Amino acid sequence: MSDTDSPTYHDFSWLGLPTPQIPGIFKPNQDAKAPVLCAYVLLALARSKAAAASAPSFAELFCADGFYAMFAARFGAARACGFDNDRDGHFASALRIRERLGLDNVEFVQCAVEQIGDARFDIVANVGGLYHVDDPHAVLQQSWEMAGRFLIVQNVVSMANDEADYFERPAPGLDWGNRFSRTSFDRLVRSLGGTVVLHDFNTLDANPRMEDRGSLYYLIEKTA
């Protein structure tokens, strides 16, 4: 297998570049999440462009191989940046695919999301990482402050517990991460302020445990 055929976290067929995907849960989870998140990205881009003279900037937190950063760049972001600690080594795929797609307006920054600093973007997508961190409340607030106009959020939530105040850290059965219930995470997101433009829920059926199967999505617009 050549380097260009190395399996990737995401399949980039959405961008016209089919890539072999890491086996297991990756394909079914992308099939569940990508239609929702890509729709949110497109709507945020469209509304941002309609409200300003210049094309918006976009950041993807916990970006892995940068699929959503590259999607945003392909469909109208002036620049896009993916942030990740690259613990699992997905930046190699990100850089290779960026080159093959000719997306010169995409960059990748290797750092923990908590260490990003005072960077600001018109649209921020915090997708796929909140359930990994020690302090999801702080990281979500940081994401909100980074976003100039829209925040997109996706998080895994437990389907084994729907108590209104449920929060467990570390995540049940693990020695890392955290879990909210669908109800408790919804309450946290809505406490940020702004307007929830879109809100969806589906299930990640490839994840065997009920604690890992719920998936919540939000598109939130900042209001004056």
Short mmCIF file of C-alpha atoms in Angstrom, two decimals:
data_model
loop_
_atom_site.label_atom_id
_atom_site.label_comp_id
_atom_site.label_asym_id
_atom_site.label_seq_id
_atom_site.Cartn_x
_atom_site.Cartn_y
_atom_site.Cartn_z
CA MET A 1 0.00 0.00 0.00
CA SER A 2 1.43 3.39 -0.99
CA ASP A 3 1.44 6.45 1.26
CA THR A 4 -1.35 7.99 -0.80
CA ASP A 5 -3.48 4.91 -0.12
CA SER A 6 -2.95 4.82 3.66
CA PRO A 7 -6.32 4.49 5.44
CA THR A 8 -7.73 7.75 6.74
CA TYR A 9 -9.97 8.69 9.67
CA HIS A 10 -12.57 10.11 7.25
CA ASP A 11 -13.44 9.13 3.72
CA PHE A 12 -12.93 12.27 1.61
CA SER A 13 -15.42 11.25 -1.08
CA TRP A 14 -17.47 14.25 0.03
CA LEU A 15 -14.69 16.39 -1.48
CA GLY A 16 -14.27 14.29 -4.62
CA LEU A 17 -11.32 12.31 -3.28
CA PRO A 18 -12.31 8.79 -2.19
CA THR A 19 -9.88 7.50 0.40
CA PRO A 20 -9.66 4.06 2.01
CA GLN A 21 -10.92 4.39 5.55
CA ILE A 22 -9.64 2.90 8.80
CA PRO A 23 -11.80 -0.19 9.42
CA GLY A 24 -14.22 -0.52 12.30
CA ILE A 25 -16.48 2.25 13.61
CA PHE A 26 -15.06 5.05 11.45
CA LYS A 27 -17.25 4.66 8.36
CA PRO A 28 -20.61 4.15 10.11
CA ASN A 29 -19.90 6.99 12.52
CA GLN A 30 -18.98 9.32 9.64
CA ASP A 31 -22.13 8.24 7.82
CA ALA A 32 -24.14 9.32 10.88
CA LYS A 33 -22.36 12.58 11.63
CA ALA A 34 -21.22 14.05 8.32
CA PRO A 35 -24.65 14.77 6.74
CA VAL A 36 -25.67 16.80 9.78
CA LEU A 37 -22.38 18.60 10.32
CA CYS A 38 -21.75 19.40 6.67
CA ALA A 39 -25.24 20.90 6.42
CA TYR A 40 -24.48 23.06 9.47
CA VAL A 41 -21.15 24.18 7.98
CA LEU A 42 -22.80 25.14 4.68
CA LEU A 43 -25.55 27.12 6.39
CA ALA A 44 -23.06 28.92 8.64
CA LEU A 45 -20.91 29.79 5.63
CA ALA A 46 -23.91 31.04 3.65
CA ARG A 47 -25.27 33.20 6.45
CA SER A 48 -21.84 34.58 7.30
CA LYS A 49 -21.15 35.49 3.67
CA ALA A 50 -24.55 37.15 3.35
CA ALA A 51 -23.88 39.31 6.40
CA ALA A 52 -20.34 40.47 5.55
CA ALA A 53 -18.39 41.68 2.56
CA SER A 54 -15.62 39.11 2.97
CA ALA A 55 -15.67 35.34 3.12
CA PRO A 56 -15.64 33.93 6.66
CA SER A 57 -12.84 32.19 8.51
CA PHE A 58 -13.35 28.70 9.95
CA ALA A 59 -11.76 26.65 12.72
CA GLU A 60 -12.16 22.95 13.44
CA LEU A 61 -11.26 21.84 16.96
CA PHE A 62 -10.21 18.22 17.59
CA CYS A 63 -9.80 18.03 13.83
CA ALA A 64 -8.00 14.64 13.44
CA ASP A 65 -7.41 14.56 9.64
CA GLY A 66 -9.09 17.95 9.10
CA PHE A 67 -12.12 16.75 7.15
CA TYR A 68 -14.44 19.59 8.20
CA ALA A 69 -11.74 22.27 7.87
CA MET A 70 -11.13 21.15 4.29
CA PHE A 71 -14.86 20.88 3.61
CA ALA A 72 -15.31 24.48 4.79
CA ALA A 73 -12.38 25.68 2.67
CA ARG A 74 -13.73 23.95 -0.42
CA PHE A 75 -17.19 25.47 0.04
CA GLY A 76 -16.39 29.09 0.74
CA ALA A 77 -14.28 29.78 3.82
CA ALA A 78 -11.55 32.33 3.16
CA ARG A 79 -9.24 30.37 5.41
CA ALA A 80 -9.64 27.32 7.60
CA CYS A 81 -7.55 26.02 10.46
CA GLY A 82 -7.60 22.64 12.15
CA PHE A 83 -6.40 22.25 15.74
CA ASP A 84 -5.49 18.91 17.29
CA ASN A 85 -2.85 17.46 19.59
CA ASP A 86 -2.25 14.84 16.86
CA ARG A 87 -1.93 12.14 19.48
CA ASP A 88 -3.05 9.53 16.96
CA GLY A 89 -0.96 10.82 14.05
CA HIS A 90 -3.76 11.90 11.69
CA PHE A 91 -2.02 15.12 10.62
CA ALA A 92 0.08 13.14 8.14
CA SER A 93 -3.11 12.25 6.28
CA ALA A 94 -4.41 15.81 6.64
CA LEU A 95 -1.33 17.32 5.02
CA ARG A 96 -1.29 14.75 2.23
CA ILE A 97 -4.97 15.24 1.42
CA ARG A 98 -4.74 19.03 1.60
CA GLU A 99 -1.99 18.86 -1.02
CA ARG A 100 -3.97 16.54 -3.28
CA LEU A 101 -7.05 18.79 -3.04
CA GLY A 102 -5.01 21.95 -3.67
CA LEU A 103 -6.41 23.73 -0.61
CA ASP A 104 -3.76 26.35 0.07
CA ASN A 105 -6.05 28.20 2.49
CA VAL A 106 -6.07 25.39 5.07
CA GLU A 107 -3.54 25.12 7.88
CA PHE A 108 -3.10 22.70 10.75
CA VAL A 109 -1.83 23.54 14.22
CA GLN A 110 -0.60 20.82 16.53
CA CYS A 111 -1.60 21.73 20.08
CA ALA A 112 -4.07 20.79 22.75
CA VAL A 113 -7.33 22.65 22.19
CA GLU A 114 -7.04 24.10 25.68
CA GLN A 115 -3.77 25.78 24.61
CA ILE A 116 -5.02 27.55 21.48
CA GLY A 117 -4.97 30.97 23.12
CA ASP A 118 -6.80 34.03 21.83
CA ALA A 119 -7.37 32.95 18.20
CA ARG A 120 -10.70 34.09 16.72
CA PHE A 121 -12.68 32.78 13.75
CA ASP A 122 -16.06 33.64 12.26
CA ILE A 123 -17.18 30.01 12.50
CA VAL A 124 -15.87 27.50 15.03
CA ALA A 125 -16.69 23.79 14.86
CA ASN A 126 -16.12 21.86 18.09
CA VAL A 127 -16.92 18.39 16.80
CA GLY A 128 -15.86 15.04 18.16
CA GLY A 129 -13.64 15.97 21.07
CA LEU A 130 -15.54 17.35 24.05
CA TYR A 131 -16.09 13.90 25.48
CA HIS A 132 -12.31 13.34 25.55
CA VAL A 133 -11.32 16.26 27.75
CA ASP A 134 -11.09 16.68 31.52
CA ASP A 135 -13.01 19.96 31.66
CA PRO A 136 -15.64 20.04 28.90
CA HIS A 137 -17.37 23.04 30.48
CA ALA A 138 -14.24 25.18 30.07
CA VAL A 139 -13.49 23.91 26.55
CA LEU A 140 -17.04 24.61 25.41
CA GLN A 141 -16.86 28.13 26.84
CA GLN A 142 -13.49 28.64 25.13
CA SER A 143 -15.04 27.53 21.82
CA TRP A 144 -17.88 30.01 22.29
CA GLU A 145 -15.44 32.85 22.92
CA MET A 146 -13.39 31.90 19.83
CA ALA A 147 -16.44 32.13 17.56
CA GLY A 148 -17.27 35.49 16.05
CA ARG A 149 -20.58 34.49 14.49
CA PHE A 150 -21.38 30.76 14.64
CA LEU A 151 -20.46 27.83 16.87
CA ILE A 152 -21.06 24.27 15.68
CA VAL A 153 -21.02 21.60 18.39
CA GLN A 154 -21.18 17.82 18.24
CA ASN A 155 -20.79 15.64 21.30
CA VAL A 156 -21.23 12.01 22.28
CA VAL A 157 -23.72 11.60 25.12
CA SER A 158 -24.91 8.65 27.15
CA MET A 159 -28.07 6.81 26.23
CA ALA A 160 -27.87 4.84 29.47
CA ASN A 161 -28.71 7.84 31.66
CA ASP A 162 -30.92 10.83 30.89
CA GLU A 163 -30.96 12.53 34.28
CA ALA A 164 -31.09 16.32 33.98
CA ASP A 165 -27.94 16.81 36.07
CA TYR A 166 -25.96 13.77 34.91
CA PHE A 167 -22.23 14.33 34.42
CA GLU A 168 -19.53 11.74 34.97
CA ARG A 169 -15.77 12.19 34.83
CA PRO A 170 -13.94 10.06 33.89
CA ALA A 171 -16.44 8.52 31.49
CA PRO A 172 -18.13 5.36 32.80
CA GLY A 173 -15.92 2.31 32.44
CA LEU A 174 -12.93 4.41 31.32
CA ASP A 175 -10.06 6.23 32.99
CA TRP A 176 -10.35 9.32 30.77
CA GLY A 177 -12.91 11.70 29.30
CA ASN A 178 -16.43 12.46 30.47
CA ARG A 179 -20.10 11.85 29.75
CA PHE A 180 -23.21 13.98 29.84
CA SER A 181 -26.76 12.82 29.32
CA ARG A 182 -28.71 14.18 26.38
CA THR A 183 -30.63 16.44 28.76
CA SER A 184 -27.69 17.72 30.80
CA PHE A 185 -25.59 18.53 27.74
CA ASP A 186 -28.47 20.35 26.09
CA ARG A 187 -28.80 22.49 29.19
CA LEU A 188 -25.08 23.28 29.15
CA VAL A 189 -25.11 24.29 25.48
CA ARG A 190 -28.12 26.56 25.89
CA SER A 191 -26.46 28.29 28.85
CA LEU A 192 -23.89 29.76 26.44
CA GLY A 193 -26.42 32.24 25.08
CA GLY A 194 -27.00 33.03 21.44
CA THR A 195 -29.65 31.48 19.22
CA VAL A 196 -29.83 27.76 18.55
CA VAL A 197 -30.48 27.78 14.80
CA LEU A 198 -30.45 24.00 14.37
CA HIS A 199 -30.41 21.13 16.84
CA ASP A 200 -30.35 17.42 16.00
CA PHE A 201 -29.84 14.04 17.62
CA ASN A 202 -29.01 10.65 16.17
CA THR A 203 -27.26 7.47 17.25
CA LEU A 204 -23.81 6.08 16.56
CA ASP A 205 -24.93 2.50 16.24
CA ALA A 206 -21.41 1.18 15.60
CA ASN A 207 -20.46 2.12 19.16
CA PRO A 208 -21.30 -0.97 21.20
CA ARG A 209 -21.97 0.69 24.57
CA MET A 210 -25.10 2.71 25.27
CA GLU A 211 -22.88 5.20 27.13
CA ASP A 212 -21.15 6.04 23.82
CA ARG A 213 -24.01 5.93 21.36
CA GLY A 214 -25.94 9.23 21.54
CA SER A 215 -24.81 12.08 19.28
CA LEU A 216 -26.02 15.67 19.76
CA TYR A 217 -25.54 18.50 17.24
CA TYR A 218 -26.00 22.26 17.52
CA LEU A 219 -25.61 25.24 15.23
CA ILE A 220 -25.59 28.34 17.44
CA GLU A 221 -25.56 31.91 16.18
CA LYS A 222 -24.13 34.69 18.29
CA THR A 223 -26.55 37.53 18.84
CA ALA A 224 -25.79 41.07 19.92
#
